[in-house]
Structures are given as C-alpha cells and as structure tokens.
Short mmCIF file of C-alpha atoms in Angstrom, two decimals:
data_model
loop_
_atom_site.label_atom_id
_atom_site.label_comp_id
_atom_site.label_asym_id
_atom_site.label_seq_id
_atom_site.Cartn_x
_atom_site.Cartn_y
_atom_site.Cartn_z
CA MET A 184 62.60 83.71 78.27
CA SER A 185 59.95 81.07 77.88
CA ASN A 186 61.30 77.99 76.09
CA PRO A 187 59.25 74.93 77.05
CA VAL A 188 61.60 72.05 77.83
CA GLU A 189 59.50 69.53 75.91
CA TYR A 190 59.91 71.46 72.63
CA LYS A 191 62.67 71.27 70.02
CA TYR A 192 64.23 74.42 68.54
CA SER A 193 65.80 75.40 65.22
CA SER A 194 68.65 77.81 64.53
CA GLU A 195 66.10 79.91 62.60
CA HIS A 196 64.18 80.42 65.87
CA GLU A 197 61.22 78.11 65.32
CA TRP A 198 59.90 75.65 67.89
CA ILE A 199 58.38 72.21 67.31
CA SER A 200 56.14 70.51 69.87
CA PRO A 201 56.41 66.78 70.74
CA ILE A 202 54.96 64.35 68.19
CA VAL A 203 51.35 63.28 68.75
CA ASP A 204 49.95 60.78 66.24
CA GLY A 205 52.68 61.77 63.77
CA ILE A 206 51.77 65.45 64.01
CA VAL A 207 53.74 68.38 65.48
CA THR A 208 52.91 72.04 66.08
CA LEU A 209 55.24 74.78 64.78
CA GLY A 210 55.69 78.34 65.96
CA ILE A 211 58.33 81.02 66.40
CA THR A 212 60.22 81.34 69.66
CA ASP A 213 59.80 83.95 72.34
CA HIS A 214 63.23 85.27 71.41
CA ALA A 215 62.13 85.66 67.78
CA GLN A 216 58.92 87.49 68.62
CA SER A 217 60.83 89.78 70.97
CA GLU A 218 63.34 90.65 68.25
CA LEU A 219 60.60 91.23 65.69
CA GLY A 220 58.49 93.55 67.82
CA ASP A 221 54.74 94.03 67.37
CA VAL A 222 53.49 91.33 64.99
CA VAL A 223 50.81 92.84 62.76
CA TYR A 224 50.29 90.11 60.17
CA VAL A 225 50.93 86.41 59.72
CA ASP A 226 50.86 84.91 56.24
CA LEU A 227 49.74 81.35 56.99
CA PRO A 228 50.19 78.32 54.74
CA ALA A 229 47.13 76.49 53.40
CA VAL A 230 45.96 73.20 54.85
CA GLY A 231 47.16 70.45 52.52
CA ASP A 232 50.31 72.30 51.43
CA THR A 233 53.44 70.18 51.63
CA PHE A 234 56.85 71.49 52.57
CA SER A 235 60.38 70.18 52.69
CA LYS A 236 62.69 70.92 55.57
CA GLU A 237 63.99 74.54 55.43
CA ASP A 238 61.23 75.74 53.12
CA SER A 239 59.55 79.03 53.99
CA ILE A 240 56.22 77.91 55.45
CA ALA A 241 54.84 81.25 56.70
CA VAL A 242 55.72 84.93 56.92
CA VAL A 243 55.51 86.84 60.19
CA GLU A 244 55.38 90.61 59.79
CA SER A 245 56.00 93.29 62.36
CA VAL A 246 55.59 97.00 61.76
CA LYS A 247 59.09 97.30 60.35
CA ALA A 248 60.08 93.82 59.20
CA ALA A 249 58.78 90.79 57.34
CA SER A 250 60.42 87.53 58.32
CA ASP A 251 60.17 84.12 56.74
CA VAL A 252 59.37 81.21 59.01
CA TYR A 253 61.39 78.20 57.86
CA THR A 254 60.03 74.79 58.72
CA PRO A 255 62.71 72.60 60.27
CA VAL A 256 60.67 69.50 59.36
CA SER A 257 59.18 68.08 56.15
CA GLY A 258 55.53 67.21 55.85
CA GLU A 259 51.97 68.27 55.16
CA VAL A 260 50.13 71.13 56.84
CA VAL A 261 47.06 69.66 58.55
CA GLU A 262 45.86 72.70 60.49
CA VAL A 263 46.67 76.43 60.67
CA ASN A 264 46.06 78.92 63.48
CA GLU A 265 43.35 80.99 61.83
CA ALA A 266 42.91 83.00 65.03
CA LEU A 267 46.12 84.82 64.06
CA ASP A 268 44.27 86.49 61.17
CA ALA A 269 42.26 88.52 63.66
CA GLU A 270 44.82 88.64 66.49
CA PRO A 271 48.36 88.46 65.06
CA GLY A 272 49.66 89.98 68.32
CA THR A 273 49.11 86.60 69.99
CA VAL A 274 52.49 85.68 68.50
CA ASN A 275 53.98 88.32 70.83
CA SER A 276 51.90 87.60 73.90
CA ASP A 277 52.10 83.79 73.76
CA ALA A 278 54.66 82.73 71.14
CA THR A 279 55.04 79.18 72.37
CA GLY A 280 51.35 78.61 73.13
CA ALA A 281 48.31 80.31 71.57
CA GLY A 282 50.62 81.99 69.04
CA TRP A 283 51.33 78.70 67.26
CA ILE A 284 51.37 78.90 63.45
CA CYS A 285 50.50 75.49 62.01
CA LYS A 286 50.40 71.74 62.59
CA ILE A 287 52.43 69.46 60.34
CA LYS A 288 52.07 65.72 59.64
CA LEU A 289 55.69 64.60 59.58
CA ASP A 290 57.28 62.80 56.63
CA ASP A 291 60.31 61.79 58.67
CA PRO A 292 60.21 62.01 62.48
CA SER A 293 63.99 61.55 62.63
CA GLU A 294 64.37 65.16 61.40
CA LEU A 295 63.55 66.21 64.95
CA ASP A 296 66.80 64.66 66.14
CA GLU A 297 68.74 67.41 64.35
CA LEU A 298 67.06 70.15 66.40
CA MET A 299 68.19 71.72 69.67
CA ASP A 300 66.64 71.12 73.07
CA ALA A 301 65.67 74.13 75.21
CA ALA A 302 69.02 74.35 77.02
CA ALA A 303 71.00 74.20 73.76
CA TYR A 304 68.71 76.80 72.18
CA GLU A 305 69.14 79.19 75.10
CA GLU A 306 72.89 78.81 74.76
CA PHE A 307 72.55 79.41 71.00
CA CYS A 308 70.70 82.71 71.61
CA LYS A 309 73.43 84.12 73.83
CA MET B 217 79.25 96.89 66.34
CA TYR B 218 75.54 96.54 65.72
CA ASP B 219 73.24 93.60 65.31
CA ILE B 220 70.47 93.14 62.88
CA PRO B 221 67.49 93.31 65.21
CA CYS B 222 65.98 90.05 64.09
CA CYS B 223 68.13 86.98 63.93
CA MET B 224 65.57 85.37 61.67
CA ARG B 225 66.26 86.09 58.03
CA VAL B 226 64.73 89.48 57.49
CA TYR B 227 64.20 89.72 53.78
CA VAL B 228 62.15 92.84 53.54
CA LEU B 229 62.57 95.75 55.76
CA ASP B 230 60.84 99.00 55.09
CA ALA B 231 64.10 99.40 53.50
CA ASN B 232 65.97 101.32 50.99
CA SER B 233 69.28 103.00 51.45
CA ILE B 234 67.96 104.79 54.51
CA TRP B 235 66.93 101.90 56.74
CA GLY B 236 70.53 100.75 57.08
CA TYR B 237 70.22 97.07 56.27
CA ASN B 238 71.58 97.29 52.79
CA LEU B 239 74.01 100.12 53.22
CA GLY B 240 76.75 98.17 51.56
CA ARG B 241 79.18 101.04 51.57
CA MET B 242 78.88 101.48 55.30
CA ASN B 243 81.06 99.49 57.64
CA ALA B 244 80.62 99.09 61.36
CA GLU B 245 83.38 101.58 62.12
CA SER B 246 81.72 104.41 60.24
CA ILE B 247 78.40 104.26 62.06
CA LYS B 248 77.86 107.19 64.36
CA SER B 249 76.15 107.43 67.73
CA THR B 250 74.33 110.40 69.24
CA PRO B 251 75.25 111.55 72.77
CA LEU B 252 72.05 109.82 73.97
CA CYS B 253 73.04 106.36 72.71
CA ASP B 254 73.95 104.85 76.10
CA LYS B 255 70.77 106.27 77.58
CA HIS B 256 68.68 104.62 74.83
CA VAL B 257 70.32 101.28 75.55
CA ALA B 258 69.76 101.74 79.30
CA LEU B 259 66.07 102.43 78.56
CA GLY B 260 65.85 99.09 76.74
CA ALA B 261 65.75 100.43 73.19
CA LYS B 262 66.41 98.23 70.20
CA MET B 263 69.11 100.00 68.23
CA VAL B 264 69.35 99.90 64.43
CA PRO B 265 71.48 101.66 61.87
CA PHE B 266 69.60 104.54 60.25
CA ALA B 267 71.13 106.95 57.77
CA GLY B 268 74.60 106.16 59.12
CA TRP B 269 73.57 106.48 62.76
CA ASN B 270 72.98 103.91 65.47
CA MET B 271 69.46 104.89 66.53
CA PRO B 272 66.62 103.50 68.67
CA VAL B 273 63.93 101.95 66.47
CA GLN B 274 61.70 101.25 69.48
CA TYR B 275 61.67 101.02 73.27
CA THR B 276 58.41 99.32 74.32
CA GLY B 277 56.97 98.77 70.85
CA ILE B 278 56.27 100.74 67.70
CA ILE B 279 52.47 100.63 68.01
CA ASP B 280 52.52 101.66 71.68
CA GLU B 281 54.87 104.56 70.92
CA HIS B 282 52.84 105.60 67.89
CA ASN B 283 49.67 105.68 69.99
CA THR B 284 51.45 107.61 72.75
CA VAL B 285 52.28 110.42 70.34
CA ARG B 286 48.71 110.49 68.98
CA SER B 287 47.18 110.48 72.49
CA THR B 288 49.62 112.08 74.95
CA CYS B 289 53.28 112.94 74.33
CA GLY B 290 56.43 111.27 73.07
CA VAL B 291 60.05 112.36 72.71
CA PHE B 292 62.36 111.35 69.87
CA ASP B 293 66.13 111.68 69.71
CA ILE B 294 66.74 113.73 66.56
CA SER B 295 70.38 114.52 67.35
CA HIS B 296 71.37 112.81 64.11
CA MET B 297 69.78 115.62 62.11
CA GLY B 298 71.99 118.42 60.86
CA GLN B 299 72.05 122.12 61.73
CA PHE B 300 73.73 124.84 59.72
CA LEU B 301 74.08 128.49 60.58
CA VAL B 302 74.14 130.83 57.60
CA SER B 303 74.83 134.53 58.02
CA GLY B 304 76.29 137.57 56.38
CA GLU B 305 75.13 140.30 54.04
CA GLY B 306 73.39 138.76 51.05
CA ALA B 307 72.56 135.48 52.84
CA THR B 308 68.83 135.86 52.15
CA GLU B 309 69.35 136.44 48.45
CA TRP B 310 71.83 133.57 48.16
CA LEU B 311 69.69 131.02 50.03
CA ASN B 312 66.71 132.12 47.95
CA SER B 313 68.71 131.00 44.92
CA MET B 314 69.44 127.62 46.57
CA PHE B 315 66.02 126.69 48.01
CA THR B 316 62.56 126.43 46.46
CA ASN B 317 60.48 128.33 49.01
CA ASN B 318 60.56 132.12 49.18
CA LEU B 319 62.55 133.47 52.12
CA ASN B 320 61.10 136.92 51.57
CA LYS B 321 57.87 135.55 53.07
CA LEU B 322 59.68 134.95 56.36
CA VAL B 323 59.96 137.35 59.26
CA ASP B 324 62.41 137.12 62.15
CA GLY B 325 61.62 134.23 64.45
CA MET B 326 59.76 132.20 61.81
CA GLY B 327 60.68 129.14 59.76
CA GLN B 328 59.52 127.49 56.56
CA TYR B 329 59.77 124.08 54.91
CA SER B 330 61.89 124.24 51.78
CA ILE B 331 63.75 122.05 49.31
CA MET B 332 67.21 122.14 47.78
CA LEU B 333 67.36 120.91 44.18
CA ASN B 334 70.03 119.79 41.76
CA GLU B 335 70.35 121.27 38.26
CA LYS B 336 67.84 118.71 36.94
CA GLY B 337 65.21 119.85 39.40
CA GLY B 338 65.63 116.68 41.48
CA VAL B 339 65.60 116.77 45.24
CA ILE B 340 68.91 116.90 47.10
CA ASP B 341 67.29 117.46 50.48
CA ASP B 342 64.22 118.83 52.20
CA LEU B 343 64.82 121.06 55.19
CA ILE B 344 63.42 123.68 57.51
CA ILE B 345 64.96 127.12 57.50
CA TYR B 346 64.40 129.60 60.34
CA GLN B 347 65.13 133.31 60.15
CA ILE B 348 66.88 134.30 63.37
CA GLY B 349 67.51 137.87 62.22
CA LYS B 350 68.29 139.80 59.06
CA ASP B 351 70.54 137.65 56.85
CA ASN B 352 70.86 135.16 59.69
CA PHE B 353 69.43 131.65 59.39
CA PHE B 354 69.24 128.34 61.29
CA VAL B 355 68.79 125.44 58.86
CA VAL B 356 67.81 121.90 59.91
CA VAL B 357 68.62 119.17 57.37
CA ASN B 358 68.35 115.39 57.15
CA ALA B 359 70.91 113.22 58.94
CA SER B 360 71.85 111.26 55.84
CA MET B 361 72.49 114.44 53.86
CA ILE B 362 74.57 116.62 56.20
CA ASP B 363 77.85 116.16 54.33
CA GLU B 364 76.30 116.33 50.87
CA ASP B 365 74.22 119.42 51.70
CA TYR B 366 77.22 121.15 53.23
CA ALA B 367 79.39 120.39 50.19
CA TRP B 368 76.69 121.54 47.74
CA LEU B 369 76.08 124.78 49.63
CA THR B 370 79.80 125.43 50.02
CA ALA B 371 80.36 124.93 46.28
CA HIS B 372 77.72 127.56 45.49
CA LYS B 373 78.45 130.01 48.29
CA PRO B 374 79.55 133.53 47.43
CA GLU B 375 82.43 135.19 49.26
CA GLY B 376 81.50 136.93 52.47
CA ILE B 377 78.69 134.65 53.57
CA SER B 378 79.32 132.38 56.53
CA LEU B 379 78.11 128.77 56.45
CA VAL B 380 78.85 126.79 59.61
CA ASN B 381 78.02 123.14 60.16
CA LYS B 382 76.85 123.02 63.79
CA SER B 383 75.46 119.47 63.55
CA ALA B 384 77.76 117.96 66.18
CA ASP B 385 77.09 120.79 68.65
CA TYR B 386 73.44 119.99 69.32
CA VAL B 387 71.37 117.27 70.82
CA GLY B 388 67.88 117.44 69.33
CA LEU B 389 64.70 116.23 71.03
CA ALA B 390 61.40 116.20 69.12
CA VAL B 391 58.63 116.50 71.72
CA GLN B 392 55.37 115.61 70.01
CA GLY B 393 51.78 114.95 71.01
CA PRO B 394 48.62 116.60 72.34
CA THR B 395 50.02 117.10 75.87
CA CYS B 396 53.35 118.56 74.71
CA GLU B 397 52.48 122.01 76.05
CA GLU B 398 52.07 120.63 79.59
CA VAL B 399 55.48 119.01 79.23
CA TYR B 400 56.91 122.32 78.04
CA ALA B 401 55.43 124.28 80.95
CA LYS B 402 57.40 122.05 83.34
CA LEU B 403 60.50 121.92 81.14
CA CYS B 404 60.91 125.66 80.56
CA PRO B 405 58.81 127.34 83.26
CA GLY B 406 57.78 130.88 82.41
CA VAL B 407 58.87 130.69 78.77
CA GLU B 408 56.24 130.88 76.03
CA LEU B 409 56.30 128.30 73.28
CA PRO B 410 57.04 129.79 69.88
CA VAL B 411 54.07 130.01 67.52
CA ARG B 412 53.59 127.33 64.82
CA ASN B 413 56.73 127.28 62.61
CA GLY B 414 58.38 129.75 64.95
CA ILE B 415 61.78 129.57 66.63
CA LEU B 416 62.95 130.86 70.02
CA MET B 417 66.50 130.90 71.33
CA PHE B 418 66.95 131.47 75.04
CA GLU B 419 68.82 130.36 78.12
CA CYS B 420 67.23 127.70 80.29
CA ASP B 421 68.80 125.98 83.30
CA GLY B 422 72.13 127.50 82.34
CA ASP B 423 72.10 126.24 78.75
CA ALA B 424 71.57 128.06 75.47
CA VAL B 425 68.62 126.22 73.92
CA VAL B 426 66.68 126.49 70.68
CA VAL B 427 62.99 125.63 70.47
CA CYS B 428 61.32 125.24 67.08
CA ARG B 429 57.56 124.77 66.84
CA THR B 430 57.75 122.12 64.16
CA GLY B 431 57.56 118.37 63.89
CA TYR B 432 57.21 115.30 61.73
CA THR B 433 54.25 113.56 63.31
CA GLY B 434 51.17 115.67 62.53
CA GLU B 435 50.70 116.43 66.23
CA ASN B 436 51.21 119.59 68.21
CA GLY B 437 54.89 119.62 69.08
CA TYR B 438 58.28 121.25 69.09
CA GLU B 439 61.88 120.41 68.41
CA PHE B 440 64.21 121.25 71.27
CA PHE B 441 67.93 121.70 70.65
CA CYS B 442 70.45 121.97 73.46
CA PRO B 443 74.26 121.79 73.75
CA ALA B 444 75.39 118.23 73.01
CA ALA B 445 77.21 117.89 76.32
CA GLN B 446 73.94 118.63 78.18
CA GLY B 447 71.86 116.29 76.01
CA VAL B 448 71.37 113.46 78.50
CA LYS B 449 70.27 115.94 81.18
CA TRP B 450 67.62 117.46 78.89
CA PHE B 451 66.47 114.08 77.59
CA GLU B 452 65.92 112.98 81.20
CA LYS B 453 64.17 116.26 82.01
CA VAL B 454 61.78 115.88 79.06
CA MET B 455 60.95 112.32 80.18
CA ASP B 456 60.50 113.47 83.80
CA CYS B 457 58.12 116.17 82.55
CA GLY B 458 55.86 113.52 81.04
CA ALA B 459 57.09 112.58 77.56
CA LYS B 460 57.64 108.90 76.78
CA PRO B 461 60.72 107.96 74.70
CA CYS B 462 59.78 106.89 71.19
CA GLY B 463 61.89 105.40 68.42
CA LEU B 464 62.32 105.80 64.70
CA GLY B 465 59.77 103.08 63.98
CA ALA B 466 56.94 105.18 65.38
CA ARG B 467 58.42 108.30 63.82
CA ASP B 468 58.11 106.60 60.42
CA SER B 469 54.52 105.37 60.88
CA LEU B 470 53.44 108.75 62.30
CA ARG B 471 54.91 110.74 59.43
CA LEU B 472 53.56 108.39 56.79
CA GLU B 473 50.00 108.72 58.11
CA MET B 474 50.44 112.46 57.44
CA CYS B 475 52.10 111.85 54.03
CA TYR B 476 55.23 113.71 55.13
CA SER B 477 58.02 112.78 52.74
CA LEU B 478 61.13 110.92 53.87
CA ASN B 479 64.15 111.88 51.79
CA GLY B 480 65.79 108.78 50.35
CA SER B 481 62.43 107.00 50.26
CA ASP B 482 59.85 109.42 48.88
CA LEU B 483 62.21 112.12 47.63
CA SER B 484 65.11 111.49 45.31
CA PRO B 485 67.51 113.30 42.96
CA GLU B 486 65.51 111.77 40.07
CA LYS B 487 62.15 113.27 41.10
CA THR B 488 61.12 116.90 41.25
CA PRO B 489 59.17 118.41 44.15
CA LEU B 490 56.24 118.89 41.76
CA GLU B 491 56.16 115.14 41.20
CA ALA B 492 56.41 114.68 44.99
CA GLY B 493 53.35 116.91 45.49
CA LEU B 494 55.36 119.69 47.12
CA SER B 495 54.53 122.51 44.70
CA TRP B 496 53.12 124.47 47.67
CA CYS B 497 56.68 125.20 48.83
CA CYS B 498 58.11 125.97 45.37
CA ASP B 499 57.89 129.60 44.34
CA LEU B 500 58.32 129.46 40.56
CA THR B 501 58.26 133.27 40.29
CA LYS B 502 61.78 133.48 41.73
CA GLU B 503 65.10 132.11 40.45
CA PHE B 504 66.71 129.09 42.10
CA ILE B 505 68.70 126.05 41.02
CA GLY B 506 66.38 123.70 39.15
CA VAL B 507 63.57 126.20 38.60
CA ASP B 508 63.69 125.85 34.80
CA VAL B 509 62.86 122.17 35.03
CA LEU B 510 59.96 122.88 37.39
CA ARG B 511 58.58 125.59 35.11
CA ALA B 512 58.75 123.22 32.15
CA GLN B 513 57.02 120.48 34.15
CA LYS B 514 54.34 122.88 35.26
CA ALA B 515 53.70 123.87 31.62
CA GLU B 516 53.90 120.40 30.10
CA GLY B 517 52.68 118.27 32.98
CA ARG B 518 54.52 116.10 35.47
CA PRO B 519 55.59 112.68 34.21
CA THR B 520 54.82 111.04 37.54
CA ALA B 521 53.04 111.91 40.76
CA LEU B 522 53.60 110.65 44.29
CA VAL B 523 50.19 109.30 45.29
CA ALA B 524 48.75 108.01 48.55
CA ILE B 525 47.54 104.41 48.39
CA GLU B 526 45.32 102.80 51.02
CA TYR B 527 44.26 99.17 51.33
CA THR B 528 40.52 98.63 50.94
CA GLY B 529 40.60 95.33 52.81
CA LYS B 530 42.97 93.23 54.87
CA GLY B 531 46.35 92.19 53.60
CA ALA B 532 50.00 91.83 54.48
CA PRO B 533 51.59 95.19 55.30
CA PRO B 534 52.62 97.28 52.28
CA ARG B 535 56.35 97.89 52.11
CA HIS B 536 58.99 99.76 50.18
CA GLY B 537 59.57 98.18 46.77
CA TYR B 538 56.22 96.42 46.39
CA GLU B 539 54.74 96.86 42.92
CA VAL B 540 51.55 98.81 42.39
CA GLN B 541 49.37 97.70 39.47
CA LEU B 542 46.07 98.59 37.90
CA PRO B 543 43.47 95.83 38.39
CA ASP B 544 44.20 94.61 34.84
CA GLY B 545 47.85 94.04 35.77
CA THR B 546 49.33 97.17 34.18
CA PRO B 547 52.34 98.15 36.32
CA LEU B 548 52.10 101.68 37.72
CA GLY B 549 55.14 101.92 39.96
CA GLU B 550 56.58 100.79 43.27
CA LEU B 551 55.85 101.82 46.83
CA CYS B 552 58.49 104.19 48.20
CA SER B 553 57.08 103.95 51.71
CA GLY B 554 54.53 101.66 53.29
CA VAL B 555 53.27 100.61 56.69
CA LEU B 556 50.29 99.06 58.39
CA SER B 557 48.89 102.27 59.85
CA PRO B 558 48.48 101.92 63.64
CA SER B 559 45.91 104.76 63.73
CA LEU B 560 43.80 103.58 60.78
CA GLY B 561 44.34 99.84 61.11
CA LYS B 562 44.99 99.39 57.39
CA GLY B 563 47.85 99.35 54.95
CA ILE B 564 49.03 102.72 53.63
CA GLY B 565 51.83 103.68 51.28
CA MET B 566 53.04 106.14 48.70
CA ALA B 567 54.22 105.49 45.15
CA TYR B 568 55.23 107.45 42.07
CA VAL B 569 52.79 106.54 39.30
CA PRO B 570 52.22 108.06 35.84
CA ALA B 571 50.49 111.35 36.69
CA ALA B 572 47.62 110.74 34.28
CA LEU B 573 46.82 107.42 35.98
CA GLY B 574 47.14 108.64 39.56
CA LYS B 575 43.75 110.21 40.12
CA VAL B 576 42.13 109.98 43.55
CA GLY B 577 39.64 107.11 43.56
CA THR B 578 41.61 104.92 41.16
CA GLU B 579 41.50 101.27 42.17
CA VAL B 580 44.89 99.55 42.24
CA ASN B 581 46.50 96.40 43.53
CA VAL B 582 49.58 96.24 45.74
CA MET B 583 51.52 93.08 44.90
CA VAL B 584 52.66 91.27 48.04
CA ARG B 585 54.57 88.04 47.38
CA ASN B 586 52.67 87.58 44.09
CA LYS B 587 49.32 88.16 45.76
CA ALA B 588 47.24 91.17 44.75
CA VAL B 589 45.99 93.23 47.70
CA PRO B 590 43.20 95.61 46.61
CA ALA B 591 43.81 99.28 47.36
CA ILE B 592 42.70 102.71 46.22
CA ILE B 593 44.41 106.02 45.55
CA VAL B 594 43.23 108.47 48.20
CA LYS B 595 43.58 112.16 48.95
CA LYS B 596 46.54 113.07 51.17
CA PRO B 597 47.00 112.85 54.09
CA PHE B 598 45.81 109.41 55.20
CA LEU B 599 45.00 110.67 58.68
CA LYS B 600 42.52 113.55 58.50
CA LYS B 601 42.90 115.61 61.62
#
C-alpha cells in the first residue's frame, strides 16, 4: 500500500500533504480507493468554500457506493482538482498523487497534530 | 462475520433491502454462504451481504467485469438463487393459477419468465419456469424470496402435487457473454447448448447437470446448475474454459442496461406487473391469483409506470432513492435502481412515476444532493442491441 511517509492520515481515510505557505493538499488514501472500487465521479467543492474540521468536503462515488470525504482540517478551499471531472479513475490509479481532491488554506495548522503518521495509519488499517 | 466494504462512511449504496447494508433484521449469524465462498475469497473478491448471502460484489473491478461480459465471457456465482421441483398430475393447471404467464404455451424442454402475485396483484417474485416433462417443472426463483415463495406455494398447493425445495442441492453458474458458446464447447464437449429459453439435463464428467439457456445480462449465455458438492470443480472448469469470474456489481449494471427488473428494487408487493411494464408475460385471459386487479388496471389505466430515465449530460451517478422531478419541481417519484452505465457512459435508472406523466421523451430532473441533474424518459432498454 502506498502511504507517503511525509503525509498525515485521518481515521476517515483521508491524507493531508505537508504545509506549504499555509496550504495543504487533501485526498483519499490508497486503502480507501481500493475499498471503494472503480471511482466514476467526484463531487468537488468550490474554490472559496470554507469548511470546519470533519465537514463533508467532497463526495467520491464508485459504481456501487457514494462516500463522503471528511476534511480533517478547517480552512478555505483554494484549488480543486478539476482533472477529476474528466478522469475520476485517477483517484484509483494514483490516490496519493494525481488523484488529489483539493487544496486548503489552513485556519489552524495545529489540527495536523491530531492526525496519524503513515506507520500509525497502516496499523490503523489492519 | 462480514465487513462493510468501505471503511469510509458509505451513506448511499445502491441500496434498499436487497443490498444488505440496511438489513436491520439480519444478524451476522444468519448470513449464508454458497459452496464457492472460499474460492471467491481466494480469487480476491470483495464480499458483501446480498439478499441474506455473503456474495462477491467484484473481483478485479465492476467496470472491467461489466465490459468482459459485453465483449467476451464472464461467470457469476448464482448458487444463492432458489430451485423448486414441482410435479404430479394437475401441476400445470395449479401453477397456471399461481403464475401470470401461460404454461400451456410451453413445450417440454422450454422455459418462460413468469411472475407470482399476491391477492392485490402485487409482485411476490419473478421467476423462470422450465417444463421438464408433462406436469413436471423446474422453477428458478430469487435468493431473497426462497422461503417466502415456498411458503406461499405450499399454502396454495392442492393434495397430490409435489413441491420440493432443491435450493441447497445446486451450485449455479451464470456463464454470459458473446464467447460463451466457445466456453461451453470445452466445458461439455459433444453436448449441444439448449435453444434460447430451453433447458437440458444430462450427465457430464460424472455429474447430473442442468443447463438453461437464459440469463440476466442481455448477452448470449446460459445458467449451469451442478450438484453443490461438485460446485468448486465446475466453477474452476468454467474459468479454465475461458470465462472470467464476475461479481454482483457487474450483474446489477448489466441487467439495468437491459431494464431487467430486480425484485426488491424494481418489483414490489405494492406494484403490479402492469405498472412494472411486464404485461407481456401476464396472460389476462386465464385465471390466476391477482388477475382481477390486473384486469381492472388494464381497463381503468395503471396508476404508475416503471419508466427508464437517462441522463442527458454529466452528473453524479443516479442511485436508489433519488427523487425524480419535472423541470418545474413537481415530484414524480423515486429511482428504484440507478447506475452510471459502463456501456453507455451516462447515468441510467428506473422509477415509478404517474403513468400519465411518464411518456417517452419527457424531460425530468434527478435530484442528487439537492442538485438537479437533467435527464429524459427513454424507451426501454437503455442498451439497444
């Protein structure tokens, strides 16, 4: 399973990239995409939307299931991965890279401290 | 005993009572497994509860398996489905009073799609009945309805007719797809396939097998039944002969493209087969349970009709329970089934709507999380073959 060591992970199976200029990238984990199966649609948030920690920020849909993506951090969406509109399957093929969902300008960087590192997340998935 | 396949919070599955997630009355102990269960797990299948059974929803992926059946050949475990044997003098007459289609149209070795109704004309189950010989029938029913069907038939059965529930005796393999005949030639060398809707019972590799030329995918195919104890052997043989294992996810998307009804989703005890668009298998000139209601509906008009709804643009996949509205916001009904069609690349679904408002060409909206996705009522089936 591909869980980049520099990322942080939530118990709802989202990943958060390291902070750059107060901004992080959010996606769903390889484990999550594998459990979902073929992703056929991603309901993205709008740039400028603000979310609190644990809000549903996006919906990832496979053939059989629709799953909320809960943001583990609070903040404002500054960019979304519009390429997923045409190629939602990128979430399956590269969940922790090109299958990213959105970028968030953090309200409170300390929220990241509550998340798991890669080793803890892998243990959590067992 | 079983895990929900996604550990994220799945809040919509293509789900009603059938797709196991909200089967509140079912506990882990009561879920059943087919004799092929360990083999499915060994093949890497994701297992989900379906109609009380622990079944493979997919192996490699639903879209891949869907496309396999449309392009080459797939095999589905249908051991969860039920089989009854009905025999004895008067069996034809009795079953004709229980089912909507006319058994007098059948000859030996042929089967027909039929429906069993309650007194209100609502659907108890849809089934396929094969005539093995005079007053001798093989009936295949839905997995979720085996006990209910058996109880209903038993309660109405005259003395002297034998009704035997053989459901646990068979493993069933649905072999479906354009290359299924090549698979069959290797599987049962020297044996002809039965004709469309036909049934053949013969011995092959030491086992008494039943082959029915029917399916639920819209492709050329057959349903192969063998003794349960030999199920793994035959499943492996079918795969070795060129069929790829496919799960219930693909089975659902394949059948919905053809507008084949799924009992529990598209058929219910509250809806008649006329409302479901199945008048072609209801012979109103004969007497059967529920016929009075159908005759009245035919004379006065159906209150609702099960229509096929197709997205006209892009949108989140349509799913069971989503509301269907007219463009002005008038509610029409809810989707009973829905999927993003792998073959057509667009959302498709079926819904009961007021019959007068359900004309082909009517523009509607499917409401997805408070967003209106434009769609249109189309002629069935979605996939024109």
